[in-house]
mmCIF file of C-alpha atoms in Angstrom:
data_model
loop_
_atom_site.group_PDB
_atom_site.id
_atom_site.type_symbol
_atom_site.label_atom_id
_atom_site.label_comp_id
_atom_site.label_asym_id
_atom_site.label_seq_id
_atom_site.Cartn_x
_atom_site.Cartn_y
_atom_site.Cartn_z
ATOM 1 C CA ASN H 1 185.912 26.719 -89.211
ATOM 2 C CA ALA H 2 182.593 25.155 -87.478
ATOM 3 C CA GLY H 3 180.998 27.832 -85.722
ATOM 4 C CA VAL H 4 178.702 27.097 -83.231
ATOM 5 C CA THR H 5 177.696 22.753 -83.368
ATOM 6 C CA GLN H 6 175.026 21.227 -81.243
ATOM 7 C CA THR H 7 174.298 18.063 -80.216
ATOM 8 C CA PRO H 8 172.401 15.974 -80.931
ATOM 9 C CA LYS H 9 169.988 17.411 -83.285
ATOM 10 C CA PHE H 10 166.923 15.198 -82.891
ATOM 11 C CA GLN H 11 165.581 13.793 -79.174
ATOM 12 C CA VAL H 12 162.693 11.979 -78.258
ATOM 13 C CA LEU H 13 162.134 11.181 -74.525
ATOM 14 C CA LYS H 14 159.826 10.532 -72.512
ATOM 15 C CA THR H 15 158.273 12.089 -69.465
ATOM 16 C CA GLY H 16 161.012 12.035 -65.858
ATOM 17 C CA GLN H 17 163.732 10.912 -68.569
ATOM 18 C CA SER H 18 166.804 13.528 -68.467
ATOM 19 C CA MET H 19 169.161 14.680 -70.713
ATOM 20 C CA THR H 20 171.976 17.141 -72.346
ATOM 21 C CA LEU H 21 172.615 18.948 -74.682
ATOM 22 C CA GLN H 22 175.790 19.993 -75.549
ATOM 23 C CA CYS H 23 176.919 22.657 -77.929
ATOM 24 C CA ALA H 24 180.527 24.391 -78.182
ATOM 25 C CA GLN H 25 182.190 27.239 -80.052
ATOM 26 C CA ASP H 26 185.100 27.937 -82.426
ATOM 27 C CA MET H 27 184.840 31.096 -82.797
ATOM 28 C CA ASN H 28 187.067 32.204 -79.253
ATOM 29 C CA HIS H 29 183.269 34.435 -78.287
ATOM 30 C CA ASN H 30 182.943 34.475 -74.646
ATOM 31 C CA SER H 31 179.498 34.806 -74.258
ATOM 32 C CA MET H 32 177.353 31.675 -74.261
ATOM 33 C CA TYR H 33 173.536 31.618 -74.978
ATOM 34 C CA TRP H 34 170.716 28.950 -75.067
ATOM 35 C CA TYR H 35 167.197 29.574 -76.638
ATOM 36 C CA ARG H 36 164.014 28.018 -77.081
ATOM 37 C CA GLN H 37 161.668 28.499 -79.897
ATOM 38 C CA ASP H 38 158.385 27.743 -80.028
ATOM 39 C CA PRO H 39 155.854 28.801 -83.085
ATOM 40 C CA GLY H 40 155.327 31.631 -82.729
ATOM 41 C CA MET H 41 157.188 32.460 -79.622
ATOM 42 C CA GLY H 42 160.138 33.753 -81.000
ATOM 43 C CA LEU H 43 163.525 33.331 -79.300
ATOM 44 C CA ARG H 44 162.974 33.025 -75.697
ATOM 45 C CA LEU H 45 166.457 32.671 -73.961
ATOM 46 C CA ILE H 46 166.771 29.925 -70.777
ATOM 47 C CA TYR H 47 170.148 30.816 -69.558
ATOM 48 C CA TYR H 48 173.617 32.773 -70.419
ATOM 49 C CA SER H 49 177.034 32.805 -69.882
ATOM 50 C CA ALA H 50 178.579 36.240 -70.065
ATOM 51 C CA SER H 51 182.041 34.625 -69.642
ATOM 52 C CA GLU H 52 183.879 31.382 -68.760
ATOM 53 C CA GLY H 53 182.105 30.695 -65.095
ATOM 54 C CA THR H 54 179.580 32.819 -64.904
ATOM 55 C CA THR H 55 176.262 31.473 -65.762
ATOM 56 C CA ASP H 56 172.965 33.540 -65.193
ATOM 57 C CA LYS H 57 169.737 33.051 -65.611
ATOM 58 C CA GLY H 58 167.740 34.410 -68.872
ATOM 59 C CA GLU H 59 163.325 34.783 -69.951
ATOM 60 C CA VAL H 60 162.404 30.497 -68.961
ATOM 61 C CA PRO H 61 164.905 29.153 -66.842
ATOM 62 C CA ASN H 62 162.888 26.888 -65.097
ATOM 63 C CA GLY H 63 163.561 22.914 -65.810
ATOM 64 C CA TYR H 64 166.697 23.305 -66.628
ATOM 65 C CA ASN H 65 170.436 23.748 -65.646
ATOM 66 C CA VAL H 66 173.100 24.721 -67.190
ATOM 67 C CA SER H 67 177.140 24.312 -67.050
ATOM 68 C CA ARG H 68 180.154 26.594 -68.700
ATOM 69 C CA LEU H 69 182.552 23.902 -68.713
ATOM 70 C CA ASN H 70 185.077 26.211 -70.456
ATOM 71 C CA LYS H 71 185.536 28.905 -72.770
ATOM 72 C CA ARG H 72 184.414 27.049 -75.424
ATOM 73 C CA GLU H 73 181.454 24.098 -74.249
ATOM 74 C CA PHE H 74 177.824 25.622 -72.560
ATOM 75 C CA SER H 75 175.658 22.216 -72.003
ATOM 76 C CA LEU H 76 172.100 22.452 -71.138
ATOM 77 C CA ARG H 77 170.499 20.036 -69.268
ATOM 78 C CA LEU H 78 167.107 18.466 -68.347
ATOM 79 C CA GLU H 79 166.850 17.185 -65.142
ATOM 80 C CA SER H 80 163.034 15.507 -65.246
ATOM 81 C CA ALA H 81 162.167 16.104 -69.046
ATOM 82 C CA ALA H 82 157.977 17.119 -69.342
ATOM 83 C CA PRO H 83 155.909 17.484 -72.813
ATOM 84 C CA SER H 84 155.918 21.324 -71.979
ATOM 85 C CA GLN H 85 159.683 21.141 -72.995
ATOM 86 C CA THR H 86 158.695 20.021 -76.369
ATOM 87 C CA SER H 87 160.739 22.338 -78.904
ATOM 88 C CA VAL H 88 164.199 23.608 -80.596
ATOM 89 C CA TYR H 89 166.804 24.086 -78.998
ATOM 90 C CA PHE H 90 169.282 26.555 -79.866
ATOM 91 C CA CYS H 91 172.374 27.536 -78.510
ATOM 92 C CA ALA H 92 174.738 30.985 -80.125
ATOM 93 C CA SER H 93 177.704 32.545 -79.227
ATOM 94 C CA SER H 94 178.785 36.297 -79.205
ATOM 95 C CA GLU H 95 181.939 38.542 -79.156
ATOM 96 C CA ILE H 96 181.570 40.133 -75.853
ATOM 97 C CA ARG H 97 177.861 41.113 -75.090
ATOM 98 C CA GLY H 98 174.591 40.753 -76.196
ATOM 99 C CA GLY H 99 174.359 43.103 -79.008
ATOM 100 C CA ASP H 100 176.939 42.218 -80.718
ATOM 101 C CA THR H 101 176.120 39.384 -83.859
ATOM 102 C CA GLN H 102 175.375 36.180 -82.338
ATOM 103 C CA TYR H 103 176.390 32.978 -84.005
ATOM 104 C CA PHE H 104 173.545 29.977 -84.103
ATOM 105 C CA GLY H 105 174.593 26.571 -83.963
ATOM 106 C CA PRO H 106 171.937 24.404 -86.104
ATOM 107 C CA GLY H 107 169.328 23.844 -83.271
ATOM 108 C CA THR H 108 168.016 19.825 -81.626
ATOM 109 C CA ARG H 109 164.695 19.043 -81.977
ATOM 110 C CA LEU H 110 163.305 17.583 -78.920
ATOM 111 C CA THR H 111 160.110 15.905 -78.350
ATOM 112 C CA VAL H 112 158.860 15.353 -75.006
ATOM 113 C CA LEU H 113 156.242 11.880 -74.485
ATOM 114 C CA THR C 1 155.012 41.121 -72.252
ATOM 115 C CA GLN C 2 156.909 41.506 -75.314
ATOM 116 C CA LEU C 3 160.306 43.945 -74.991
ATOM 117 C CA LEU C 4 159.506 44.283 -78.950
ATOM 118 C CA GLU C 5 156.649 44.053 -80.987
ATOM 119 C CA GLN C 6 156.911 43.049 -84.994
ATOM 120 C CA SER C 7 154.664 43.208 -87.201
ATOM 121 C CA PRO C 8 153.000 41.872 -89.750
ATOM 122 C CA GLN C 9 153.478 38.049 -87.301
ATOM 123 C CA PHE C 10 152.476 36.588 -90.891
ATOM 124 C CA LEU C 11 152.761 37.357 -94.804
ATOM 125 C CA SER C 12 152.010 35.665 -98.239
ATOM 126 C CA ILE C 13 153.169 37.820 -101.359
ATOM 127 C CA GLN C 14 153.717 36.840 -104.885
ATOM 128 C CA GLU C 15 156.701 38.125 -106.857
ATOM 129 C CA GLY C 16 158.270 41.169 -107.092
ATOM 130 C CA GLU C 17 156.393 42.992 -104.567
ATOM 131 C CA ASN C 18 156.754 44.782 -102.612
ATOM 132 C CA LEU C 19 156.515 44.228 -97.879
ATOM 133 C CA THR C 20 157.577 46.659 -94.435
ATOM 134 C CA VAL C 21 158.236 44.556 -91.841
ATOM 135 C CA TYR C 22 158.451 47.157 -88.374
ATOM 136 C CA CYS C 23 159.940 46.010 -84.926
ATOM 137 C CA ASN C 24 158.701 48.699 -82.281
ATOM 138 C CA SER C 25 159.303 48.838 -78.332
ATOM 139 C CA SER C 26 158.695 51.448 -76.357
ATOM 140 C CA SER C 27 162.691 50.904 -75.231
ATOM 141 C CA VAL C 28 164.862 52.586 -75.623
ATOM 142 C CA PHE C 29 167.628 50.187 -77.673
ATOM 143 C CA SER C 30 171.028 50.936 -78.469
ATOM 144 C CA SER C 31 171.557 47.946 -80.826
ATOM 145 C CA LEU C 32 168.883 46.716 -83.693
ATOM 146 C CA GLN C 33 169.178 43.384 -84.678
ATOM 147 C CA TRP C 34 167.748 41.965 -88.240
ATOM 148 C CA TYR C 35 168.077 37.797 -88.071
ATOM 149 C CA ARG C 36 166.726 36.149 -90.994
ATOM 150 C CA GLN C 37 166.179 32.292 -90.432
ATOM 151 C CA GLU C 38 165.879 29.932 -93.037
ATOM 152 C CA PRO C 39 163.556 26.306 -92.279
ATOM 153 C CA GLY C 40 166.004 23.895 -90.475
ATOM 154 C CA GLU C 41 168.709 26.461 -89.181
ATOM 155 C CA GLY C 42 169.081 28.460 -87.166
ATOM 156 C CA PRO C 43 168.981 32.667 -87.204
ATOM 157 C CA VAL C 44 171.552 34.163 -89.646
ATOM 158 C CA LEU C 45 172.648 38.680 -88.999
ATOM 159 C CA LEU C 46 171.718 40.210 -91.453
ATOM 160 C CA VAL C 47 172.894 43.924 -90.578
ATOM 161 C CA THR C 48 172.801 45.689 -87.334
ATOM 162 C CA VAL C 49 172.097 49.435 -86.642
ATOM 163 C CA VAL C 50 173.487 51.473 -84.054
ATOM 164 C CA THR C 51 172.599 55.444 -84.306
ATOM 165 C CA GLY C 52 169.375 56.747 -84.992
ATOM 166 C CA GLY C 53 167.858 57.312 -87.943
ATOM 167 C CA GLU C 54 170.354 55.115 -89.825
ATOM 168 C CA VAL C 55 169.552 53.580 -93.033
ATOM 169 C CA LYS C 56 171.404 50.741 -94.309
ATOM 170 C CA LYS C 57 170.963 49.029 -97.250
ATOM 171 C CA LEU C 58 171.439 45.159 -98.752
ATOM 172 C CA LYS C 59 170.984 44.275 -102.304
ATOM 173 C CA ARG C 60 166.572 44.794 -102.152
ATOM 174 C CA LEU C 61 166.957 45.079 -98.080
ATOM 175 C CA THR C 62 166.752 48.559 -96.271
ATOM 176 C CA PHE C 63 166.922 48.610 -92.896
ATOM 177 C CA GLN C 64 165.652 51.474 -90.858
ATOM 178 C CA PHE C 65 166.654 52.248 -87.282
ATOM 179 C CA GLY C 66 164.249 55.196 -86.104
ATOM 180 C CA ASP C 67 164.970 58.649 -84.155
ATOM 181 C CA ALA C 68 164.475 58.045 -80.868
ATOM 182 C CA ARG C 69 166.537 54.060 -81.526
ATOM 183 C CA LYS C 70 163.023 52.778 -79.939
ATOM 184 C CA ASP C 71 161.694 50.717 -83.588
ATOM 185 C CA SER C 72 162.707 49.471 -86.881
ATOM 186 C CA SER C 73 161.969 48.505 -90.194
ATOM 187 C CA LEU C 74 163.034 46.161 -92.590
ATOM 188 C CA HIS C 75 162.028 46.759 -96.194
ATOM 189 C CA ILE C 76 161.974 44.138 -99.568
ATOM 190 C CA THR C 77 161.852 45.411 -102.685
ATOM 191 C CA ALA C 78 160.805 43.371 -105.069
ATOM 192 C CA ALA C 79 160.776 40.275 -103.115
ATOM 193 C CA GLN C 80 162.032 36.706 -104.680
ATOM 194 C CA PRO C 81 160.724 33.138 -103.929
ATOM 195 C CA GLY C 82 164.626 33.259 -101.649
ATOM 196 C CA ASP C 83 163.441 35.937 -99.274
ATOM 197 C CA THR C 84 161.284 33.291 -97.803
ATOM 198 C CA GLY C 85 161.900 32.429 -94.174
ATOM 199 C CA LEU C 86 161.114 34.131 -90.194
ATOM 200 C CA TYR C 87 162.599 37.305 -89.983
ATOM 201 C CA LEU C 88 163.667 38.603 -86.860
ATOM 202 C CA CYS C 89 164.943 41.982 -84.739
ATOM 203 C CA ALA C 90 166.799 41.859 -81.989
ATOM 204 C CA GLY C 91 168.766 44.205 -79.374
ATOM 205 C CA GLU C 92 170.225 45.149 -76.242
ATOM 206 C CA SER C 93 168.925 47.331 -74.085
ATOM 207 C CA GLY C 94 170.278 49.223 -71.030
ATOM 208 C CA GLY C 95 173.862 47.944 -71.076
ATOM 209 C CA SER C 96 172.013 44.902 -70.420
ATOM 210 C CA TYR C 97 173.894 41.583 -71.868
ATOM 211 C CA ILE C 98 170.755 39.861 -71.940
ATOM 212 C CA PRO C 99 169.501 40.262 -75.635
ATOM 213 C CA THR C 100 165.942 40.142 -76.748
ATOM 214 C CA PHE C 101 163.788 39.076 -79.836
ATOM 215 C CA GLY C 102 161.003 39.636 -81.308
ATOM 216 C CA ARG C 103 158.553 37.117 -82.349
ATOM 217 C CA GLY C 104 159.374 37.199 -86.246
ATOM 218 C CA THR C 105 157.824 38.200 -88.746
ATOM 219 C CA SER C 106 157.405 34.530 -91.177
ATOM 220 C CA LEU C 107 157.135 35.806 -94.901
ATOM 221 C CA ILE C 108 156.333 33.658 -97.345
ATOM 222 C CA VAL C 109 157.511 34.602 -101.218
ATOM 223 C CA HIS C 110 155.413 32.931 -104.676
ATOM 224 C CA PRO C 111 156.640 32.587 -107.651
#
């Protein structure tokens, strides 16, 4: 079982470039989440998908878009990257809801110059 | 405003010492979870507490959920270098699908 996988693991972008972070889970979970983690800030929710076909904003959605491609895959897109988006991005999934155990991917370390 | 406040933010101790980490809120949580995150990896669940006053033990780790389900603590007995990491509490409040995380306690245990 791979659990939650994320690609890429590392990425450097220039300001204004775009990119998509990919996430996939093989646990047949309904809910998927995108977080960013910055020093001293813990994990902040960007977007989540409670079920296939639905997406909702979290705490810090500005500058991001998401797609729940199917039950397995949930992608995060930065249309025009900014230095403030330099962070570590984690994808997670849970069986049904936020209070269930969340399983996290290994993270994507993004630097925007 | 952070819904879940963790303290202390940083903790540096010697092997063999005991420590307690706190997670507090003014909101009631239907469940609360503790995760540990090691450098370069994603968080991994340690425990979930659901019932007010509940105490759970995981080897040298003791977790307690407050009677009013607004706070929780994690106590580590005889800390070891392998306990080093970031400890995060997370909870679900008000039937929301949105999980809330505290900012974490960074623990370093020196040999």
